[in-house]
């Protein structure tokens, strides 16, 4: 993700290194926040808060853990806090569709519905299951990195993922049958 030398330079007070570091991780931070919160504005707020916290706490990072794991823990904790306080919202962006002649509109709509169904199914998971699913499948974290990021035992991570996969499979089957819609 980020070169260790860049992190060390940022910790040593090199302002340019710190800015470069924040720019390198900002899309990763936003993507994680978006998948956990499933709302663009909340994700922007959470990622901004996370970047600010990273900026102010960079000296507290110790190389015991990977930098990306440390960053992920910050983002995830902020998102979980926001998720607990959040009230349900609807994103207008989800309803925008663009039709152009060079694309297979039917295929794009099917892919769009599938992606929406998956997002909705992930959103229905309990927050602890949602966090591990986002980190594992959307951020490509290893089980060990997830355990470290969320401060959980490895077996708990495996158990959460197993249960989350079962719940997702059940929800997606219901969506396929047309039984569950937002």
PDB file of N, CA and C in Angstrom, residues 88-136:
ATOM      1  N   UNK A  88     -31.414   6.108   8.851  1.00  0.00           N
ATOM      2  CA  UNK A  88     -31.465   5.639   7.461  1.00  0.00           C
ATOM      3  C   UNK A  88     -31.593   6.795   6.465  1.00  0.00           C
ATOM      4  N   UNK A  89     -30.817   6.692   5.369  1.00  0.00           N
ATOM      5  CA  UNK A  89     -30.872   7.690   4.305  1.00  0.00           C
ATOM      6  C   UNK A  89     -30.969   6.974   2.970  1.00  0.00           C
ATOM      7  N   UNK A  90     -31.397   7.698   1.964  1.00  0.00           N
ATOM      8  CA  UNK A  90     -31.490   7.148   0.616  1.00  0.00           C
ATOM      9  C   UNK A  90     -30.611   7.988  -0.285  1.00  0.00           C
ATOM     10  N   UNK A  91     -29.784   7.323  -1.067  1.00  0.00           N
ATOM     11  CA  UNK A  91     -28.906   8.025  -1.992  1.00  0.00           C
ATOM     12  C   UNK A  91     -29.616   8.213  -3.330  1.00  0.00           C
ATOM     13  N   UNK A  92     -29.675   9.439  -3.774  1.00  0.00           N
ATOM     14  CA  UNK A  92     -30.283   9.741  -5.070  1.00  0.00           C
ATOM     15  C   UNK A  92     -29.438   9.155  -6.192  1.00  0.00           C
ATOM     16  N   UNK A  93     -28.121   9.101  -5.986  1.00  0.00           N
ATOM     17  CA  UNK A  93     -27.204   8.610  -7.015  1.00  0.00           C
ATOM     18  C   UNK A  93     -27.517   7.180  -7.442  1.00  0.00           C
ATOM     19  N   UNK A  94     -28.087   6.374  -6.539  1.00  0.00           N
ATOM     20  CA  UNK A  94     -28.394   4.983  -6.876  1.00  0.00           C
ATOM     21  C   UNK A  94     -29.408   4.886  -8.008  1.00  0.00           C
ATOM     22  N   UNK A  95     -30.198   5.924  -8.183  1.00  0.00           N
ATOM     23  CA  UNK A  95     -31.287   5.868  -9.147  1.00  0.00           C
ATOM     24  C   UNK A  95     -30.940   6.478 -10.499  1.00  0.00           C
ATOM     25  N   UNK A  96     -29.708   6.968 -10.650  1.00  0.00           N
ATOM     26  CA  UNK A  96     -29.284   7.533 -11.929  1.00  0.00           C
ATOM     27  C   UNK A  96     -28.852   6.414 -12.869  1.00  0.00           C
ATOM     28  N   UNK A  97     -29.327   6.458 -14.112  1.00  0.00           N
ATOM     29  CA  UNK A  97     -28.909   5.477 -15.123  1.00  0.00           C
ATOM     30  C   UNK A  97     -28.598   6.220 -16.414  1.00  0.00           C
ATOM     31  N   UNK A  98     -27.567   5.771 -17.084  1.00  0.00           N
ATOM     32  CA  UNK A  98     -27.188   6.373 -18.354  1.00  0.00           C
ATOM     33  C   UNK A  98     -27.309   5.317 -19.436  1.00  0.00           C
ATOM     34  N   UNK A  99     -28.011   5.645 -20.504  1.00  0.00           N
ATOM     35  CA  UNK A  99     -28.166   4.724 -21.618  1.00  0.00           C
ATOM     36  C   UNK A  99     -27.417   5.273 -22.823  1.00  0.00           C
ATOM     37  N   UNK A 100     -26.558   4.438 -23.395  1.00  0.00           N
ATOM     38  CA  UNK A 100     -25.844   4.838 -24.604  1.00  0.00           C
ATOM     39  C   UNK A 100     -25.924   3.703 -25.609  1.00  0.00           C
ATOM     40  N   UNK A 101     -25.833   4.042 -26.867  1.00  0.00           N
ATOM     41  CA  UNK A 101     -26.016   3.063 -27.938  1.00  0.00           C
ATOM     42  C   UNK A 101     -24.929   1.989 -27.956  1.00  0.00           C
ATOM     43  N   UNK A 102     -23.703   2.323 -27.531  1.00  0.00           N
ATOM     44  CA  UNK A 102     -22.623   1.353 -27.673  1.00  0.00           C
ATOM     45  C   UNK A 102     -22.593   0.294 -26.563  1.00  0.00           C
ATOM     46  N   UNK A 103     -23.475   0.378 -25.597  1.00  0.00           N
ATOM     47  CA  UNK A 103     -23.492  -0.589 -24.512  1.00  0.00           C
ATOM     48  C   UNK A 103     -24.710  -1.490 -24.616  1.00  0.00           C
ATOM     49  N   UNK A 104     -24.562  -2.683 -24.054  1.00  0.00           N
ATOM     50  CA  UNK A 104     -25.680  -3.598 -23.958  1.00  0.00           C
ATOM     51  C   UNK A 104     -26.481  -3.197 -22.720  1.00  0.00           C
ATOM     52  N   UNK A 105     -27.550  -2.471 -22.934  1.00  0.00           N
ATOM     53  CA  UNK A 105     -28.326  -1.895 -21.846  1.00  0.00           C
ATOM     54  C   UNK A 105     -28.892  -2.977 -20.934  1.00  0.00           C
ATOM     55  N   UNK A 106     -29.396  -4.044 -21.515  1.00  0.00           N
ATOM     56  CA  UNK A 106     -29.970  -5.115 -20.709  1.00  0.00           C
ATOM     57  C   UNK A 106     -28.917  -5.715 -19.774  1.00  0.00           C
ATOM     58  N   UNK A 107     -27.727  -5.988 -20.302  1.00  0.00           N
ATOM     59  CA  UNK A 107     -26.650  -6.558 -19.494  1.00  0.00           C
ATOM     60  C   UNK A 107     -26.241  -5.583 -18.386  1.00  0.00           C
ATOM     61  N   UNK A 108     -26.116  -4.296 -18.728  1.00  0.00           N
ATOM     62  CA  UNK A 108     -25.738  -3.303 -17.730  1.00  0.00           C
ATOM     63  C   UNK A 108     -26.786  -3.209 -16.626  1.00  0.00           C
ATOM     64  N   UNK A 109     -28.055  -3.296 -16.989  1.00  0.00           N
ATOM     65  CA  UNK A 109     -29.106  -3.239 -15.982  1.00  0.00           C
ATOM     66  C   UNK A 109     -29.045  -4.454 -15.066  1.00  0.00           C
ATOM     67  N   UNK A 110     -28.815  -5.655 -15.634  1.00  0.00           N
ATOM     68  CA  UNK A 110     -28.711  -6.855 -14.813  1.00  0.00           C
ATOM     69  C   UNK A 110     -27.533  -6.761 -13.855  1.00  0.00           C
ATOM     70  N   UNK A 111     -26.381  -6.294 -14.348  1.00  0.00           N
ATOM     71  CA  UNK A 111     -25.204  -6.121 -13.497  1.00  0.00           C
ATOM     72  C   UNK A 111     -25.506  -5.085 -12.418  1.00  0.00           C
ATOM     73  N   UNK A 112     -26.169  -4.012 -12.800  1.00  0.00           N
ATOM     74  CA  UNK A 112     -26.537  -2.970 -11.841  1.00  0.00           C
ATOM     75  C   UNK A 112     -27.463  -3.491 -10.756  1.00  0.00           C
ATOM     76  N   UNK A 113     -28.461  -4.290 -11.139  1.00  0.00           N
ATOM     77  CA  UNK A 113     -29.376  -4.864 -10.150  1.00  0.00           C
ATOM     78  C   UNK A 113     -28.643  -5.834  -9.226  1.00  0.00           C
ATOM     79  N   UNK A 114     -27.747  -6.649  -9.796  1.00  0.00           N
ATOM     80  CA  UNK A 114     -26.991  -7.590  -8.985  1.00  0.00           C
ATOM     81  C   UNK A 114     -26.122  -6.833  -7.974  1.00  0.00           C
ATOM     82  N   UNK A 115     -25.419  -5.807  -8.441  1.00  0.00           N
ATOM     83  CA  UNK A 115     -24.568  -5.012  -7.548  1.00  0.00           C
ATOM     84  C   UNK A 115     -25.422  -4.362  -6.454  1.00  0.00           C
ATOM     85  N   UNK A 116     -26.573  -3.863  -6.834  1.00  0.00           N
ATOM     86  CA  UNK A 116     -27.478  -3.230  -5.859  1.00  0.00           C
ATOM     87  C   UNK A 116     -27.966  -4.269  -4.857  1.00  0.00           C
ATOM     88  N   UNK A 117     -28.327  -5.455  -5.330  1.00  0.00           N
ATOM     89  CA  UNK A 117     -28.768  -6.518  -4.429  1.00  0.00           C
ATOM     90  C   UNK A 117     -27.660  -6.896  -3.447  1.00  0.00           C
ATOM     91  N   UNK A 118     -26.438  -6.996  -3.944  1.00  0.00           N
ATOM     92  CA  UNK A 118     -25.309  -7.342  -3.079  1.00  0.00           C
ATOM     93  C   UNK A 118     -25.087  -6.242  -2.048  1.00  0.00           C
ATOM     94  N   UNK A 119     -25.102  -4.986  -2.492  1.00  0.00           N
ATOM     95  CA  UNK A 119     -24.935  -3.858  -1.557  1.00  0.00           C
ATOM     96  C   UNK A 119     -26.027  -3.875  -0.490  1.00  0.00           C
ATOM     97  N   UNK A 120     -27.270  -4.092  -0.923  1.00  0.00           N
ATOM     98  CA  UNK A 120     -28.382  -4.122   0.029  1.00  0.00           C
ATOM     99  C   UNK A 120     -28.252  -5.295   0.994  1.00  0.00           C
ATOM    100  N   UNK A 121     -27.817  -6.432   0.491  1.00  0.00           N
ATOM    101  CA  UNK A 121     -27.639  -7.600   1.355  1.00  0.00           C
ATOM    102  C   UNK A 121     -26.531  -7.334   2.379  1.00  0.00           C
ATOM    103  N   UNK A 122     -25.430  -6.750   1.946  1.00  0.00           N
ATOM    104  CA  UNK A 122     -24.339  -6.415   2.873  1.00  0.00           C
ATOM    105  C   UNK A 122     -24.835  -5.416   3.909  1.00  0.00           C
ATOM    106  N   UNK A 123     -25.646  -4.474   3.479  1.00  0.00           N
ATOM    107  CA  UNK A 123     -26.182  -3.451   4.383  1.00  0.00           C
ATOM    108  C   UNK A 123     -27.067  -4.065   5.470  1.00  0.00           C
ATOM    109  N   UNK A 124     -27.725  -5.185   5.173  1.00  0.00           N
ATOM    110  CA  UNK A 124     -28.615  -5.838   6.133  1.00  0.00           C
ATOM    111  C   UNK A 124     -27.856  -6.686   7.158  1.00  0.00           C
ATOM    112  N   UNK A 125     -26.569  -6.918   6.922  1.00  0.00           N
ATOM    113  CA  UNK A 125     -25.781  -7.704   7.869  1.00  0.00           C
ATOM    114  C   UNK A 125     -25.583  -6.925   9.166  1.00  0.00           C
ATOM    115  N   UNK A 126     -25.456  -7.635  10.288  1.00  0.00           N
ATOM    116  CA  UNK A 126     -25.078  -6.946  11.527  1.00  0.00           C
ATOM    117  C   UNK A 126     -23.728  -6.259  11.319  1.00  0.00           C
ATOM    118  N   UNK A 127     -23.487  -5.168  12.028  1.00  0.00           N
ATOM    119  CA  UNK A 127     -22.292  -4.363  11.753  1.00  0.00           C
ATOM    120  C   UNK A 127     -20.987  -5.140  11.874  1.00  0.00           C
ATOM    121  N   UNK A 128     -20.884  -6.078  12.817  1.00  0.00           N
ATOM    122  CA  UNK A 128     -19.629  -6.834  12.959  1.00  0.00           C
ATOM    123  C   UNK A 128     -19.422  -7.771  11.769  1.00  0.00           C
ATOM    124  N   UNK A 129     -20.494  -8.311  11.215  1.00  0.00           N
ATOM    125  CA  UNK A 129     -20.368  -9.152  10.020  1.00  0.00           C
ATOM    126  C   UNK A 129     -20.062  -8.290   8.800  1.00  0.00           C
ATOM    127  N   UNK A 130     -20.721  -7.153   8.700  1.00  0.00           N
ATOM    128  CA  UNK A 130     -20.493  -6.247   7.568  1.00  0.00           C
ATOM    129  C   UNK A 130     -19.027  -5.807   7.515  1.00  0.00           C
ATOM    130  N   UNK A 131     -18.466  -5.475   8.657  1.00  0.00           N
ATOM    131  CA  UNK A 131     -17.070  -5.014   8.693  1.00  0.00           C
ATOM    132  C   UNK A 131     -16.112  -6.065   8.153  1.00  0.00           C
ATOM    133  N   UNK A 132     -16.280  -7.320   8.590  1.00  0.00           N
ATOM    134  CA  UNK A 132     -15.357  -8.354   8.122  1.00  0.00           C
ATOM    135  C   UNK A 132     -15.568  -8.655   6.643  1.00  0.00           C
ATOM    136  N   UNK A 133     -16.807  -8.592   6.168  1.00  0.00           N
ATOM    137  CA  UNK A 133     -17.070  -8.827   4.743  1.00  0.00           C
ATOM    138  C   UNK A 133     -16.422  -7.737   3.902  1.00  0.00           C
ATOM    139  N   UNK A 134     -16.579  -6.494   4.312  1.00  0.00           N
ATOM    140  CA  UNK A 134     -15.983  -5.376   3.565  1.00  0.00           C
ATOM    141  C   UNK A 134     -14.474  -5.521   3.519  1.00  0.00           C
ATOM    142  N   UNK A 135     -13.868  -5.802   4.660  1.00  0.00           N
ATOM    143  CA  UNK A 135     -12.405  -5.908   4.699  1.00  0.00           C
ATOM    144  C   UNK A 135     -11.906  -7.099   3.887  1.00  0.00           C
ATOM    145  N   UNK A 136     -12.609  -8.217   3.968  1.00  0.00           N
ATOM    146  CA  UNK A 136     -12.139  -9.422   3.275  1.00  0.00           C
ATOM    147  C   UNK A 136     -12.368  -9.363   1.770  1.00  0.00           C
TER     148      UNK A 136
END
